[in-house]
Structure formats: C-alpha cells, structure tokens
Amino acid sequence: MGDGGDGDLFHSAVVQAPVGMLVAGADGACELVNERWCELTGLPAAQSLGDGWRRAIHPADAAELADRWRSLLETGDPFEQRHRLCRPDGVVRWVRARARPLLDEEGRVHGYAGAFADITELNEREAELQVSEARLRGAMDTALDAFVTIDADGFVAEWNPQAEVVFGWSADEARGRRVDQLVMPERYRADHRAGLRRYLETGGTKYLARRIELEAMRRDGSEFPVELSVTPVETGGPVIFSAFIRDISERKRAERELRELTRDLERRVAERTTELRATVEELEAFSYSVSHDLRAPLHSIAGFAEALREDYGEGLDERAHDYLGRVRSATRRMGQLIDDLLALSQISRKPLERSTVDLSGLAGQVAAELREADPRRDVEIAVQGGLRAEADDALVRVVLENLLGNAWKFTSHQATARIQFEAADGGAFVVRDDGVGFDPAYADKLFGPFQRLHRQGEFEGTGVGLATVQRVVRRHAGEVWAESEPGEGAAFYFRLGPGPGAHS
Amino acid sequence: MVKDGGRILMVEDNPDHADLTIRALRRHNLQNEIDVVGDGADALDYLFGRDRYEGRRPEELPVLVLLDLKLPKVDGLEVLQALRGDPRTRVLPVVVLTSSNEERDIVASYHGGANSYIRKPVDFHEFTEAVGKLGLYWLLLNEPPPGVPEP
C-alpha cells in the first residue's frame, strides 16, 4: 500500500465503492475493507482484517476460494470466481468475486484487491427461469397436442414429440424448414404466407387467438382434420408464432358415424311408422268390411226366412215354423256378435283421452239403466261414493257397463241379488255379486274374446264383454282379474295405471 | 191402398236387399214405382239422363233416393256429393240406407247433405218397420221441395 495523493484517492474509491471490497498487503493479510463489505458479510471491519475475512466465505466454497487466493499470491494471476458468502446470522448471498494484484510504479506487487458484487437476485432469477423453462419443456414434450413454433418468416423453431408423431417429421428434420411445406396441403400455403405478411404489416389476422378446424398434411402427403390455435408471441425481439395442433380424425369419424346412425334411425322410425300406419289402415278396412259385408248376407238370410214365414206360413207345419224361428234367432245372435266384435275393435282404435272420471257417478248411471231395462228384478246395487280415476270417460264407462251388466246377468236366476261397486286394495276397484259365480279353474279363459263359461241356454251373451273390459284396462296400462267359487258369487277387480286412481 | 206417387230411385248393389226393401215398402202399402240401379255411376247417369239413361228427362226426378253407401265404382258418399253439387238435384231428398253403423259414415253422410241416415237392422221385423216408417214419412208426410213432383 502506498501513501500520498494516489493512495488517498485509492482509499476513498475503495471506501465508496458500491461493491464489497477488501485490500490486502503484499503478504496477503487484509488491511482494509469497505462499508459495503461489512454489509455483505455481516463482519465488522476489525474482524475482517488479517485472515479474518475468510470467515465470511461459505464453507462449501471456502477451499476453492482459498486455492485461487493462494494462486494469486504465488503467481500474481487475477481471478474471477462466483461463490457464496455466509453471514454470522446465517444469511447466504451469491457474489461474483474479482481479485487482482496491486502494482506500484515499477510494476512490483505491493498488495491485492478483491471486489465482491452481490449477484444473489440475478442468480435467483436465472434459477427461476431455468425451472420455468424446464417445466415448459416438460409440458411441450409430454403434450397430447402437437406444439410448433415458427418465426416471423414461417420457419419452424420448435417441434415437440407429439408433432413428430402427428406429422411424421422428426424435430431435427422439421427445425429450420418452412412450416407450410411441412404440414399444409398445397392449397393453404399461399393463404398462410399472406397471413404472416399481413400480421407483420398490420398486427392482425383472422386465424389468431381462436380455434379453427382445417386439413393438415402428413409426411406421406395424406391429409387429416386438425383443430388449430395460433398465438403470436412478442418478446421485444422479432415475433414468433406458437401453435397447438390437435389431430381430430377420430372425433370427426365419431361425428360422422353419429350423424349416419341418427339418419339411419330416423329412416327406420319413418319406415316403421309407415308400416304401422298401413297396419292400422288395414285394420280399419277390415273392421269396415266386417261391419258392412258380413252383415249383408245375414240381412238376406233373416229377410227371406221371414218372407217365407209371412208369405207361406199358412202352409207350413209346426216343425217348419220351429226351424224358421231358429234361423231367426241364429241370425239375431250373429248380428249381435258382429256388433260386439266391432265395438271391441273400435275400443282399440279410439284415442285414449284421460281426465278425472267420477266412477261412482258413472256406476250409478249404469245401475239405473240396468234397472230401467229390467224393472221387475229385485237387486240391491251398492255403489261406494267418491271413487275417481284418471281415465278415458267413454272407455271406463264400457268397463262398468260390462262388469255391472255381468253381475246383473249372473244373478238373474235368483229371487234377490246384491251387487257392490267399491274400492279395493292397492288402488283397485271391484264389482262383486252374489250370483252363480264361476269355476276358478277357468279363470284364465274369462277374458279371451268369445270365451264363455256358461252354456248358451243359461245366460245370453257373446263372450266379448270381458275381452272388451280387458282391452280397455290394458289401454290404461292397468290390469283386471277375477275371483270366484261356483255358487259363491264373483268379484271382478280392475286397476287403472299409472298410479292408484282411487281417492276416498 | 195409397195412390201412386212419384218414383223412388233405389241405389243398391245387393239384389237381395233391393227385393227385401221393395217387399217391406209394399207391405206398408206404398205402391210407388221403384227403379233400382246397382252402382253409383248408374245412379248419376239415371238422375242426369246420361249414357244408358239418355232420353230420361232429368227434370222428372224421383221423389226419393234410397242410397246405400258401399257401392261399386262410385260409392254412396261420392253420389251424394255429385247430387248436392248440381242445382238440379241439390234439394232432392236422399235417405242413406246402409248396414254400416260406423260413426264416420254417419257423420260423412250428414256432412254430404243426406236428409236422413237409417241403418238396416238385421232383424227382419225391425227392418220392415224401419222401411215402412221411412216410406210413410218421406212419401206421405214430408212436404217435398218445389220442383220435385208431388208424391
């Protein structure tokens, strides 16, 4: 260390330097530190003198720094070293240290100076950047979408592994080549270049910052649909464009299949509807034919049998009159059969219109009609009040007419009778009578059309009534069943779906 | 015996039914002349004096048309439509006499301008009664529209 003007200047420069400084004599022992050094190291100046300053070096870096320092003292070679300082309170700071010999006018070493610049924050930012880059790299490398960046002239800069898979070009092959020639069908290329130019001139293009669907090209020239989003990245330097590209061949295929399936389904529904309509029309034509054509010959048979009786009756004996009587009753019966059959088919064809139906009121009306038709009978008809159902008014009336009519009919051989209409368990309704009943062994035959459990002479009927009841109840998504023992009366239950319809 | 009145046109493709209807009318002493045609096309030719019935003067209309619905060629409802669409026959009394009791036939007949709709009962007694009543009503009681000859 020299004295004098130069020495004063040097001393003042050291003291005021914005970096930590220490000055050692020719023997390497520290003679001076500045204030900044004390801040960096947490060591008072007095404790830094001699070899004291070495305590400030982070233990992990101490050996290396000591080597460099020794080498400086032996050879006079300056050095620069990044290392850590560790303060007594444990705070660690990164510094860039520079040390060199101090020479006098004759060029002889008369001391050494070390400067320590705090680069902790710089290092932290660098580390952060490295982590962020590594993270980004990882994301790009494992991305499910192809990720490609290009420079402002359209040359590929980045090409992730998925881009290799999607397009068939390796990253090494792709980098530095024009992206339009790599992945775009010929017809898009001019547009692409114009778009780049437009962006550079005006800062806008229709493709940026939204998802678009278009065709891309593989290495082998085959085309496939992709979804693409492009973002310009401006970092102060020249703009680059980054793009995520997703191969949507599968999705497109699925969409197409779905469309085809839907079309197919619609076509099949239309076909079935047409078939069904044809069937319904045939059924209607059949019913109409039954109504008209089956009745016509019957009319002739009945008419001419009667004409025979009227015009030639006087010449016929009793047996001939009996025969003509049988023809007449048989034709009447067949007429009834045709009517019942038509009624049954009309019940199937009529649209179901549900409303709240007053079953009790309806049963009362039917009972009154039965009494009116046969006033001599002594029958007690008990109808529970307040029974309602969500049902088709006209159809449910048919049910009650048949069930109450049957009860009336099958009690006709007794002096007095009792018929009840009331609610049963589970939202069902029941019509009970104390008439002749039926053998439960045949219960399953009751509801088939033209099925009868009684001989013609016993009770009138065509066997269509209960079939009609069953059809009405089924049209209401309900069920009908019966219980009886011969001579014990019968109970006919019906329940109308959906849900229980009875409210007491 | 009721005096001879105007003619009745019966449009009926079933000869049995035509005979039975005529018989029923006669049993009620209705002696009007009755012309029978077997299909709707003939009915229109008869009424408008065309083809086979050329020379029949259209103004000599029957006093009553008994019309079946289910007919060959031109069905009953089409005949009705043609009659109501022509000024000469617009008010001619037409009674539909058919074996159908389909609601849509009844509705369509009245909408088409039928004056009455009668279903042929299968029972012959009932049938005779029904035909007798319709004959008495339309041929004796009913005041025909002007232009149609007195029964």
PDB file of C-alpha atoms in Angstrom, chain A residues 284 288 291-293 295-296 298-300 302-304 306-307 309-311 328 331-332 335 339 346 349, chain B residues 14 16-17 19-20 23 27 68-70 98-102 104-105 119-125 127:
ATOM      1  CA  GLU A 284    -109.778 -50.190 -40.226  1.00  0.00           C
ATOM      2  CA  TYR A 288    -115.362 -51.618 -42.042  1.00  0.00           C
ATOM      3  CA  SER A 291    -119.379 -54.018 -40.442  1.00  0.00           C
ATOM      4  CA  HIS A 292    -120.798 -53.929 -43.935  1.00  0.00           C
ATOM      5  CA  ASP A 293    -120.060 -57.138 -45.796  1.00  0.00           C
ATOM      6  CA  ARG A 295    -123.889 -58.105 -42.161  1.00  0.00           C
ATOM      7  CA  ALA A 296    -125.210 -58.035 -45.721  1.00  0.00           C
ATOM      8  CA  LEU A 298    -127.154 -62.018 -42.717  1.00  0.00           C
ATOM      9  CA  HIS A 299    -129.724 -59.456 -43.718  1.00  0.00           C
ATOM     10  CA  SER A 300    -130.705 -61.634 -46.697  1.00  0.00           C
ATOM     11  CA  ALA A 302    -133.109 -63.162 -41.961  1.00  0.00           C
ATOM     12  CA  GLY A 303    -135.167 -61.283 -44.510  1.00  0.00           C
ATOM     13  CA  PHE A 304    -136.039 -64.223 -46.736  1.00  0.00           C
ATOM     14  CA  GLU A 306    -139.181 -64.017 -42.582  1.00  0.00           C
ATOM     15  CA  ALA A 307    -140.626 -63.551 -46.063  1.00  0.00           C
ATOM     16  CA  ARG A 309    -142.906 -67.352 -42.968  1.00  0.00           C
ATOM     17  CA  GLU A 310    -145.120 -64.413 -43.894  1.00  0.00           C
ATOM     18  CA  ASP A 311    -145.985 -65.486 -47.435  1.00  0.00           C
ATOM     19  CA  ARG A 328    -134.232 -66.048 -36.994  1.00  0.00           C
ATOM     20  CA  THR A 331    -129.175 -64.527 -37.350  1.00  0.00           C
ATOM     21  CA  ARG A 332    -130.027 -62.219 -34.475  1.00  0.00           C
ATOM     22  CA  GLY A 335    -125.766 -59.773 -35.700  1.00  0.00           C
ATOM     23  CA  ASP A 339    -121.734 -55.649 -33.276  1.00  0.00           C
ATOM     24  CA  GLN A 346    -113.442 -49.578 -32.014  1.00  0.00           C
ATOM     25  CA  ARG A 349    -108.791 -47.672 -32.356  1.00  0.00           C
TER      26      ARG A 349
ATOM     27  CA  ASN B  14    -127.252 -56.308 -53.447  1.00  0.00           C
ATOM     28  CA  ASP B  16    -131.482 -59.497 -52.136  1.00  0.00           C
ATOM     29  CA  HIS B  17    -131.528 -56.272 -50.201  1.00  0.00           C
ATOM     30  CA  ASP B  19    -136.013 -57.138 -53.091  1.00  0.00           C
ATOM     31  CA  LEU B  20    -136.395 -57.133 -49.317  1.00  0.00           C
ATOM     32  CA  ARG B  23    -141.151 -56.031 -50.172  1.00  0.00           C
ATOM     33  CA  ARG B  27    -146.206 -54.414 -47.116  1.00  0.00           C
ATOM     34  CA  ASP B  68    -126.534 -47.434 -49.992  1.00  0.00           C
ATOM     35  CA  LEU B  69    -123.027 -46.302 -49.081  1.00  0.00           C
ATOM     36  CA  LYS B  70    -120.821 -49.184 -50.123  1.00  0.00           C
ATOM     37  CA  THR B  98    -126.950 -48.941 -45.164  1.00  0.00           C
ATOM     38  CA  SER B  99    -125.725 -51.757 -42.966  1.00  0.00           C
ATOM     39  CA  SER B 100    -122.859 -49.665 -41.588  1.00  0.00           C
ATOM     40  CA  ASN B 101    -123.164 -48.001 -38.223  1.00  0.00           C
ATOM     41  CA  GLU B 102    -119.639 -46.586 -38.309  1.00  0.00           C
ATOM     42  CA  ARG B 104    -117.600 -41.724 -39.591  1.00  0.00           C
ATOM     43  CA  ASP B 105    -120.127 -42.932 -42.215  1.00  0.00           C
ATOM     44  CA  ARG B 119    -129.135 -48.441 -40.600  1.00  0.00           C
ATOM     45  CA  LYS B 120    -130.645 -51.694 -41.874  1.00  0.00           C
ATOM     46  CA  PRO B 121    -131.467 -53.721 -38.760  1.00  0.00           C
ATOM     47  CA  VAL B 122    -130.527 -57.396 -39.010  1.00  0.00           C
ATOM     48  CA  ASP B 123    -133.847 -58.412 -37.544  1.00  0.00           C
ATOM     49  CA  PHE B 124    -136.324 -58.514 -40.377  1.00  0.00           C
ATOM     50  CA  HIS B 125    -139.258 -57.303 -38.346  1.00  0.00           C
ATOM     51  CA  PHE B 127    -136.172 -53.789 -40.825  1.00  0.00           C
TER      52      PHE B 127
END
